[in-house]
Amino acid sequence: MASKYPRSLRGCLPLWTLLLQAALIVIFFFFASYDSFIQYPEVVTQGAILQDMVVMAALGLGFLSSSLWRYSWSSVAFNLFMLALGVQWAVLLDGFLEHPRLGKVFIELSRIQQATMTAMSVLISAGAILGKANLAQLVLLVLMEVTAFSATRMISQQFLSADAHVSMMHIHVFAAYFGLTVAWCLSRPLPREAEEKDQRKTSPSLFAMLGTLFLWMFWPSFNSALLHIPDKKKNGVFNTYYALAVSAVTAISLSALAHPQGKISMTHIHNAVLAGGVAVGAPCHLIPSPWLAMVLGLLAGLISIGGAKSMPVCFNRVLGIHDTCGVHYTFGLPGLLGGITYIAYLTSWFKDPLIAFQMLYDIAALSLSLAMGLASGLLTGVILNLKIWKAPHVVKYFDDQAFWEFPHLAVGF
C-alpha cells in the first residue's frame, strides 16, 4: 500500500514554498537595497555578533530539539528551513514597520542580526509541536509568528516606550505561549505507537546536549546584542555568564535530588541549564552586582526543574497540551521571571516619580507579549488544523520516515 505522506508533501510543499520564495525575491528586488554607508569597524563587530546568532539558531536550537529517537533528521533540517525563511521575512517586516514612510528597506548587518533573533521565536515555538506538523504547516507557522512578533515589538517600542533590548527579550514569553497555544490546537490523544516514538535515546540525547552547549556558550552574545552603550553591554555579558553558570549547577543538582535513586535526567539538563540565560535577559544590563544575577540563575533553575517534574502531567491530562520539548519550563516560565524581575528592579532601585509610569508601560509590554503570543498562536493553530495542509496522522507523529527517503527500508511506509 502506497504511503500518503510523500504525496502530501509533494502536493503542498514545493509549489507553496517556491511561489513564496519567488514572491520574496520580487519584493527584495523592488523594495530592498544594501546600506552603502556602513563603516569597517561596524562590519567587524556586527559580523561577529551575527555569527553568534546564527550558531545559536542553526546549531543550538537545531540540535536542542533532536533528542527524539526517530525524529532527529527532521528536527535539525526543518529548523534550518524555518530559520532561512524566517530571516528573509523578518528583514522585510522589520524594515517596513520601523520606517514605513521610506518605502524601501536598507539592509545592513545589524538588521540581519535582528531578523535572525526575530526568527528564533519560531524555532522556540516549534519545539512545542515538534513531530506533529509537516513542513507545509511549518511554512505558515513561520509567516504568522514572525509577523505577530515583529508587530508586538513595534507596538511595545512605539506606544509603550520599551527599548529594542527589552522588547526583544520578551521573545521567550511570546514564543513559549505562542507554541503552547498552537500545540493545544494540534494536540491529539497519542496512541501507543506514537508514545513509543516520543522517547529519548542515548545518541540523539547526546546531539541534543550539543545544542544545549552551543546555546550555553553563545547566550551572552544574544542577551547583549541590542545593547550599544559599552557599560550596559559589559553588564549584559557578565550577568548572563553568572546566571547561566548557577542555573547549570542548580539543574544538575536538583535533577539528581528529584530522582529516587539520585540519578540525573538528561531531559532536565537539556532545558534547565539554559534557564538562567533566559531569566536574566531583560534585566541583564541593569544588574550592578554578580550575586544578583547568580540568585536569578538559581531561581530560574529551580523553576525549570520544578516545571519539568510537574508540568507534563498537568498539561497532558488536564489541559490537553502535549509540549514535546518542554518549551514552557525552558523558555516560558524563566522568561516571565525575567520580565517580572526587570519591572521589580526598576521599582526598587529608582526613586524617580516618572519611573512609576515607566513601570506601568513595562507591565503593559510584558502583558502584550503574553497576550499576543496566546492570541496569534490560537489563530495559527486554528488555521493549521484545516484539512488543506494534510497534516500527518497521529500514528505517524515523531517519525522521520514520514518526510524523508530511507532507501534501505521497506517501500510503502
Short mmCIF file of C-alpha atoms in Angstrom, two decimals:
data_model
loop_
_atom_site.label_atom_id
_atom_site.label_comp_id
_atom_site.label_asym_id
_atom_site.label_seq_id
_atom_site.Cartn_x
_atom_site.Cartn_y
_atom_site.Cartn_z
CA MET A 1 0.00 0.00 0.00
CA ALA A 2 1.47 3.35 -1.05
CA SER A 3 2.15 5.96 1.60
CA LYS A 4 0.16 9.17 1.60
CA TYR A 5 2.96 11.20 3.16
CA PRO A 6 5.22 11.77 0.12
CA ARG A 7 2.10 12.61 -1.88
CA SER A 8 1.01 15.06 0.82
CA LEU A 9 4.32 16.94 0.79
CA ARG A 10 4.58 16.73 -2.97
CA GLY A 11 1.18 18.33 -3.37
CA CYS A 12 1.51 21.11 -0.78
CA LEU A 13 5.14 21.87 -0.14
CA PRO A 14 7.04 22.50 -3.40
CA LEU A 15 4.51 24.77 -5.11
CA TRP A 16 3.65 26.62 -1.89
CA THR A 17 7.25 27.29 -0.86
CA LEU A 18 8.62 28.03 -4.32
CA LEU A 19 5.87 30.57 -5.00
CA LEU A 20 6.55 32.15 -1.62
CA GLN A 21 10.30 32.29 -2.26
CA ALA A 22 9.72 33.82 -5.69
CA ALA A 23 7.45 36.45 -4.12
CA LEU A 24 10.13 37.30 -1.56
CA ILE A 25 12.74 37.68 -4.31
CA VAL A 26 10.45 40.08 -6.19
CA ILE A 27 9.84 42.13 -3.01
CA PHE A 28 13.59 42.33 -2.36
CA PHE A 29 14.14 43.39 -5.97
CA PHE A 30 11.76 46.35 -5.72
CA PHE A 31 11.95 47.35 -2.06
CA ALA A 32 15.38 46.40 -0.64
CA SER A 33 18.93 47.60 -1.13
CA TYR A 34 22.23 47.45 0.74
CA ASP A 35 23.30 50.27 3.05
CA SER A 36 26.38 51.83 1.44
CA PHE A 37 27.39 53.99 4.44
CA ILE A 38 28.47 51.27 6.84
CA GLN A 39 31.94 51.63 8.42
CA TYR A 40 34.57 48.88 8.54
CA PRO A 41 34.76 48.61 12.38
CA GLU A 42 30.99 48.21 12.47
CA VAL A 43 31.21 45.43 9.88
CA VAL A 44 33.68 43.52 12.07
CA THR A 45 31.68 43.99 15.29
CA GLN A 46 28.25 43.30 13.83
CA GLY A 47 29.60 40.42 11.76
CA ALA A 48 30.87 38.66 14.88
CA ILE A 49 27.55 39.15 16.68
CA LEU A 50 25.63 37.92 13.63
CA GLN A 51 27.80 34.80 13.53
CA ASP A 52 26.99 34.10 17.18
CA MET A 53 23.26 34.48 16.48
CA VAL A 54 23.41 32.08 13.52
CA VAL A 55 25.29 29.47 15.59
CA MET A 56 22.66 29.72 18.32
CA ALA A 57 19.77 29.45 15.87
CA ALA A 58 21.07 26.83 13.43
CA LEU A 59 23.19 24.62 15.70
CA GLY A 60 21.93 25.42 19.20
CA LEU A 61 18.17 25.33 18.70
CA GLY A 62 18.54 22.83 15.85
CA PHE A 63 20.29 20.16 17.91
CA LEU A 64 18.45 21.04 21.14
CA SER A 65 15.27 19.54 19.67
CA SER A 66 16.95 16.45 18.18
CA SER A 67 16.57 14.10 21.16
CA LEU A 68 13.59 12.11 19.80
CA TRP A 69 14.95 8.76 18.67
CA ARG A 70 13.02 8.65 15.38
CA TYR A 71 12.73 12.36 14.63
CA SER A 72 16.29 13.70 14.60
CA TRP A 73 16.70 14.39 10.86
CA SER A 74 13.53 16.47 10.74
CA SER A 75 14.40 18.35 13.93
CA VAL A 76 17.68 19.70 12.60
CA ALA A 77 16.78 20.16 8.92
CA PHE A 78 13.33 21.69 9.47
CA ASN A 79 14.93 24.07 11.97
CA LEU A 80 17.33 25.29 9.25
CA PHE A 81 14.47 25.60 6.76
CA MET A 82 12.40 27.74 9.15
CA LEU A 83 15.42 29.89 10.02
CA ALA A 84 16.26 30.56 6.37
CA LEU A 85 12.69 31.51 5.53
CA GLY A 86 12.09 33.43 8.75
CA VAL A 87 15.15 35.67 8.37
CA GLN A 88 14.08 36.77 4.88
CA TRP A 89 10.56 37.62 6.03
CA ALA A 90 11.78 39.32 9.23
CA VAL A 91 14.23 41.58 7.35
CA LEU A 92 11.39 42.93 5.23
CA LEU A 93 8.88 43.23 8.04
CA ASP A 94 11.25 44.97 10.45
CA GLY A 95 12.29 47.42 7.74
CA PHE A 96 8.73 48.31 6.72
CA LEU A 97 7.49 48.56 10.33
CA GLU A 98 10.39 50.73 11.52
CA HIS A 99 10.42 53.14 8.57
CA PRO A 100 7.08 52.82 6.74
CA ARG A 101 7.42 56.22 5.04
CA LEU A 102 10.66 55.38 3.24
CA GLY A 103 9.01 52.66 1.19
CA LYS A 104 12.36 50.85 0.98
CA VAL A 105 14.37 48.59 3.27
CA PHE A 106 18.06 49.40 3.66
CA ILE A 107 19.88 46.20 4.61
CA GLU A 108 22.81 46.25 6.99
CA LEU A 109 24.38 43.64 9.24
CA SER A 110 22.53 44.84 12.32
CA ARG A 111 19.20 44.38 10.51
CA ILE A 112 20.07 40.79 9.54
CA GLN A 113 21.19 40.16 13.10
CA GLN A 114 17.88 41.47 14.46
CA ALA A 115 15.98 39.42 11.87
CA THR A 116 17.84 36.29 12.97
CA MET A 117 16.84 36.96 16.57
CA THR A 118 13.24 37.50 15.50
CA ALA A 119 13.25 34.24 13.52
CA MET A 120 14.43 32.43 16.64
CA SER A 121 10.96 32.96 18.10
CA VAL A 122 9.68 30.44 15.54
CA LEU A 123 12.42 27.94 16.39
CA ILE A 124 11.50 28.15 20.08
CA SER A 125 7.77 27.72 19.42
CA ALA A 126 8.33 24.82 17.04
CA GLY A 127 9.66 22.79 19.97
CA ALA A 128 6.15 22.60 21.41
CA ILE A 129 4.74 20.99 18.25
CA LEU A 130 7.85 19.03 17.30
CA GLY A 131 6.93 15.92 15.34
CA LYS A 132 3.25 16.83 14.96
CA ALA A 133 3.30 19.10 11.89
CA ASN A 134 4.54 18.70 8.35
CA LEU A 135 6.83 21.15 6.58
CA ALA A 136 4.00 22.87 4.71
CA GLN A 137 2.37 23.72 8.05
CA LEU A 138 5.68 24.99 9.40
CA VAL A 139 5.97 27.43 6.48
CA LEU A 140 2.70 29.05 7.55
CA LEU A 141 3.87 28.99 11.17
CA VAL A 142 6.96 30.99 10.17
CA LEU A 143 4.96 33.65 8.34
CA MET A 144 2.34 34.02 11.09
CA GLU A 145 4.70 34.08 14.06
CA VAL A 146 7.35 36.38 12.59
CA THR A 147 4.59 38.80 11.63
CA ALA A 148 2.98 38.67 15.07
CA PHE A 149 6.26 39.03 16.97
CA SER A 150 7.51 41.91 14.79
CA ALA A 151 4.18 43.70 15.27
CA THR A 152 4.36 43.12 19.04
CA ARG A 153 7.86 44.62 19.21
CA MET A 154 6.80 47.61 17.12
CA ILE A 155 3.81 48.31 19.39
CA SER A 156 5.95 47.94 22.52
CA GLN A 157 8.58 50.36 21.24
CA GLN A 158 6.32 52.99 19.69
CA PHE A 159 3.43 53.04 22.16
CA LEU A 160 4.79 51.56 25.42
CA SER A 161 8.25 53.18 25.46
CA ALA A 162 10.07 49.84 25.54
CA ASP A 163 13.59 49.92 24.15
CA ALA A 164 14.80 47.50 21.48
CA HIS A 165 16.58 45.27 24.00
CA VAL A 166 13.64 44.75 26.37
CA SER A 167 11.14 44.23 23.57
CA MET A 168 13.41 41.57 22.08
CA MET A 169 13.97 39.85 25.43
CA HIS A 170 10.21 39.23 25.62
CA ILE A 171 10.80 36.72 22.82
CA HIS A 172 10.85 33.85 25.32
CA VAL A 173 7.43 34.64 26.77
CA PHE A 174 5.88 35.33 23.38
CA ALA A 175 7.35 32.26 21.67
CA ALA A 176 6.62 29.86 24.53
CA TYR A 177 2.95 30.76 24.82
CA PHE A 178 2.52 31.02 21.05
CA GLY A 179 3.90 27.48 20.74
CA LEU A 180 1.82 26.14 23.62
CA THR A 181 -1.39 27.54 22.13
CA VAL A 182 -0.61 26.03 18.72
CA ALA A 183 0.21 22.73 20.47
CA TRP A 184 -3.16 22.86 22.24
CA CYS A 185 -4.88 23.25 18.88
CA LEU A 186 -2.92 20.40 17.30
CA SER A 187 -2.78 18.01 20.26
CA ARG A 188 -4.44 14.64 19.83
CA PRO A 189 -4.53 11.65 22.19
CA LEU A 190 -1.36 9.72 21.42
CA PRO A 191 -1.76 6.03 20.53
CA ARG A 192 0.79 3.56 21.84
CA GLU A 193 2.79 3.66 18.58
CA ALA A 194 3.27 7.43 18.90
CA GLU A 195 4.04 7.29 22.62
CA GLU A 196 6.83 4.80 21.96
CA LYS A 197 8.41 7.18 19.44
CA ASP A 198 8.07 10.14 21.84
CA GLN A 199 11.06 8.83 23.78
CA ARG A 200 14.68 9.92 24.18
CA LYS A 201 17.59 7.63 23.35
CA THR A 202 21.28 7.88 24.21
CA SER A 203 22.75 9.02 20.87
CA PRO A 204 20.01 11.57 19.99
CA SER A 205 20.16 12.93 23.55
CA LEU A 206 23.89 13.45 23.14
CA PHE A 207 23.24 15.52 19.99
CA ALA A 208 20.60 17.49 21.91
CA MET A 209 23.20 18.15 24.61
CA LEU A 210 25.47 19.52 21.88
CA GLY A 211 22.74 22.03 21.03
CA THR A 212 22.46 22.95 24.70
CA LEU A 213 26.21 23.58 24.86
CA PHE A 214 26.12 25.85 21.80
CA LEU A 215 23.29 27.87 23.34
CA TRP A 216 25.01 27.98 26.72
CA MET A 217 28.24 29.33 25.21
CA PHE A 218 26.68 31.97 22.96
CA TRP A 219 23.78 33.15 25.16
CA PRO A 220 25.75 36.17 26.50
CA SER A 221 26.01 37.43 22.91
CA PHE A 222 22.25 37.08 22.46
CA ASN A 223 21.41 38.96 25.66
CA SER A 224 23.82 41.80 24.87
CA ALA A 225 23.34 42.03 21.10
CA LEU A 226 20.99 45.04 21.17
CA LEU A 227 22.83 46.89 23.95
CA HIS A 228 25.01 49.62 22.42
CA ILE A 229 26.28 51.50 25.50
CA PRO A 230 29.60 49.81 26.47
CA ASP A 231 28.87 49.70 30.22
CA LYS A 232 25.44 48.14 29.68
CA LYS A 233 26.85 45.67 27.16
CA LYS A 234 29.54 44.63 29.62
CA ASN A 235 26.95 44.12 32.37
CA GLY A 236 24.80 42.11 29.97
CA VAL A 237 27.64 39.73 29.09
CA PHE A 238 28.90 39.29 32.66
CA ASN A 239 25.50 38.83 34.28
CA THR A 240 24.41 36.32 31.66
CA TYR A 241 27.52 34.21 32.30
CA TYR A 242 26.95 34.23 36.07
CA ALA A 243 23.27 33.35 35.73
CA LEU A 244 23.99 30.53 33.26
CA ALA A 245 26.71 29.09 35.49
CA VAL A 246 24.44 28.95 38.53
CA SER A 247 21.46 27.56 36.61
CA ALA A 248 23.68 24.78 35.21
CA VAL A 249 24.88 23.76 38.69
CA THR A 250 21.33 24.04 40.05
CA ALA A 251 19.84 21.97 37.24
CA ILE A 252 22.26 19.07 37.62
CA SER A 253 21.98 19.05 41.40
CA LEU A 254 18.18 19.26 41.53
CA SER A 255 17.75 16.66 38.82
CA ALA A 256 19.65 14.18 40.98
CA LEU A 257 17.73 15.26 44.08
CA ALA A 258 14.36 14.74 42.36
CA HIS A 259 15.15 11.14 41.35
CA PRO A 260 14.50 8.35 43.92
CA GLN A 261 17.93 6.82 43.20
CA GLY A 262 19.71 10.15 42.78
CA LYS A 263 20.15 9.78 39.03
CA ILE A 264 20.36 12.77 36.66
CA SER A 265 17.84 13.19 33.84
CA MET A 266 19.35 14.28 30.53
CA THR A 267 16.00 15.85 29.60
CA HIS A 268 16.30 18.17 32.60
CA ILE A 269 19.82 19.12 31.61
CA HIS A 270 18.80 19.93 28.03
CA ASN A 271 16.40 22.54 29.32
CA ALA A 272 17.15 23.80 32.80
CA VAL A 273 20.82 24.72 32.32
CA LEU A 274 19.64 27.46 29.93
CA ALA A 275 17.01 28.87 32.28
CA GLY A 276 19.41 31.39 33.83
CA GLY A 277 20.20 32.92 30.44
CA VAL A 278 16.50 33.26 29.67
CA ALA A 279 15.61 34.78 33.04
CA VAL A 280 18.43 37.35 33.10
CA GLY A 281 17.73 38.55 29.55
CA ALA A 282 15.55 41.59 30.25
CA PRO A 283 17.32 42.94 33.37
CA CYS A 284 20.89 41.87 32.47
CA HIS A 285 22.12 45.40 31.71
CA LEU A 286 20.69 46.86 34.94
CA ILE A 287 22.06 44.36 37.49
CA PRO A 288 25.08 46.02 39.18
CA SER A 289 26.46 43.03 41.10
CA PRO A 290 27.19 39.39 40.15
CA TRP A 291 25.42 37.90 43.18
CA LEU A 292 22.08 39.26 41.98
CA ALA A 293 22.49 37.56 38.61
CA MET A 294 23.51 34.37 40.40
CA VAL A 295 20.38 34.44 42.57
CA LEU A 296 18.29 34.91 39.45
CA GLY A 297 20.04 31.92 37.84
CA LEU A 298 19.33 29.85 40.95
CA LEU A 299 15.63 30.74 40.92
CA ALA A 300 15.39 30.06 37.20
CA GLY A 301 16.96 26.62 37.63
CA LEU A 302 14.54 25.80 40.47
CA ILE A 303 11.54 26.88 38.42
CA SER A 304 12.68 25.00 35.33
CA ILE A 305 13.34 21.71 37.14
CA GLY A 306 10.10 22.06 39.11
CA GLY A 307 8.22 22.65 35.87
CA ALA A 308 9.91 19.67 34.19
CA LYS A 309 8.78 17.40 37.02
CA SER A 310 5.19 18.62 37.38
CA MET A 311 4.10 20.39 34.18
CA PRO A 312 3.95 17.47 31.70
CA VAL A 313 1.36 15.56 33.72
CA CYS A 314 -0.75 18.68 34.30
CA PHE A 315 -0.55 19.84 30.68
CA ASN A 316 -1.20 16.43 29.11
CA ARG A 317 -4.04 15.25 31.34
CA VAL A 318 -5.75 18.46 32.44
CA LEU A 319 -5.20 20.95 29.62
CA GLY A 320 -4.66 18.52 26.76
CA ILE A 321 -1.41 20.17 25.66
CA HIS A 322 1.49 17.99 24.56
CA ASP A 323 4.63 20.15 24.83
CA THR A 324 7.19 17.96 23.05
CA CYS A 325 10.37 19.79 24.06
CA GLY A 326 9.26 21.39 27.32
CA VAL A 327 9.11 24.90 25.87
CA HIS A 328 7.03 26.15 28.80
CA TYR A 329 9.52 25.41 31.55
CA THR A 330 12.58 26.09 29.38
CA PHE A 331 11.56 29.48 27.99
CA GLY A 332 8.10 30.50 29.20
CA LEU A 333 8.43 30.39 32.99
CA PRO A 334 12.04 31.70 33.13
CA GLY A 335 11.04 34.42 30.64
CA LEU A 336 8.19 35.52 32.90
CA LEU A 337 10.61 35.50 35.85
CA GLY A 338 12.98 37.76 33.92
CA GLY A 339 10.22 40.17 32.88
CA ILE A 340 8.91 40.43 36.45
CA THR A 341 12.46 40.90 37.78
CA TYR A 342 13.07 43.76 35.35
CA ILE A 343 9.89 45.53 36.49
CA ALA A 344 10.65 44.91 40.17
CA TYR A 345 14.19 46.19 39.76
CA LEU A 346 13.01 49.47 38.27
CA THR A 347 10.57 49.92 41.15
CA SER A 348 13.07 49.14 43.90
CA TRP A 349 16.21 50.89 42.73
CA PHE A 350 14.97 54.04 41.03
CA LYS A 351 13.10 56.66 43.07
CA ASP A 352 12.20 58.99 40.23
CA PRO A 353 8.39 59.54 40.20
CA LEU A 354 8.42 59.09 36.43
CA ILE A 355 9.61 55.53 36.96
CA ALA A 356 6.09 54.65 38.14
CA PHE A 357 4.76 55.48 34.67
CA GLN A 358 7.58 53.54 33.04
CA MET A 359 6.80 50.58 35.29
CA LEU A 360 3.20 50.60 34.05
CA TYR A 361 4.48 50.69 30.47
CA ASP A 362 6.80 47.74 31.18
CA ILE A 363 3.97 45.75 32.74
CA ALA A 364 1.89 46.52 29.66
CA ALA A 365 4.72 45.47 27.33
CA LEU A 366 5.19 42.11 29.09
CA SER A 367 1.43 41.55 29.16
CA LEU A 368 1.22 42.45 25.48
CA SER A 369 3.85 39.83 24.59
CA LEU A 370 1.97 37.19 26.57
CA ALA A 371 -1.44 38.14 25.14
CA MET A 372 -0.17 38.42 21.55
CA GLY A 373 1.56 35.06 21.86
CA LEU A 374 -1.64 33.40 23.03
CA ALA A 375 -3.93 35.16 20.53
CA SER A 376 -1.72 34.77 17.45
CA GLY A 377 -0.90 31.19 18.47
CA LEU A 378 -4.60 30.38 18.71
CA LEU A 379 -5.25 31.87 15.28
CA THR A 380 -2.29 29.99 13.78
CA GLY A 381 -3.35 26.73 15.42
CA VAL A 382 -6.88 27.02 14.07
CA ILE A 383 -5.55 27.62 10.54
CA LEU A 384 -3.04 24.76 10.79
CA ASN A 385 -5.90 22.41 11.69
CA LEU A 386 -7.51 22.93 8.28
CA LYS A 387 -7.51 19.80 6.13
CA ILE A 388 -5.85 21.64 3.24
CA TRP A 389 -2.44 21.11 4.93
CA LYS A 390 -2.86 17.30 5.05
CA ALA A 391 -1.21 17.07 8.45
CA PRO A 392 0.45 13.78 9.40
CA HIS A 393 -1.79 11.22 11.03
CA VAL A 394 -1.32 10.92 14.78
CA VAL A 395 0.09 7.40 14.37
CA LYS A 396 2.94 8.88 12.31
CA TYR A 397 3.87 11.60 14.82
CA PHE A 398 7.57 11.88 15.75
CA ASP A 399 8.72 9.88 12.73
CA ASP A 400 11.32 10.95 10.17
CA GLN A 401 10.20 8.29 7.73
CA ALA A 402 7.00 10.24 7.02
CA PHE A 403 9.10 13.00 5.42
CA TRP A 404 12.49 11.59 4.41
CA GLU A 405 13.72 8.98 1.94
CA PHE A 406 15.09 5.85 3.60
CA PRO A 407 16.25 3.63 0.69
CA HIS A 408 17.25 0.74 2.96
CA LEU A 409 13.77 0.42 4.48
CA ALA A 410 10.69 -1.22 3.04
CA VAL A 411 8.75 0.70 0.41
CA GLY A 412 5.20 1.73 1.21
CA PHE A 413 5.63 3.26 4.64
#
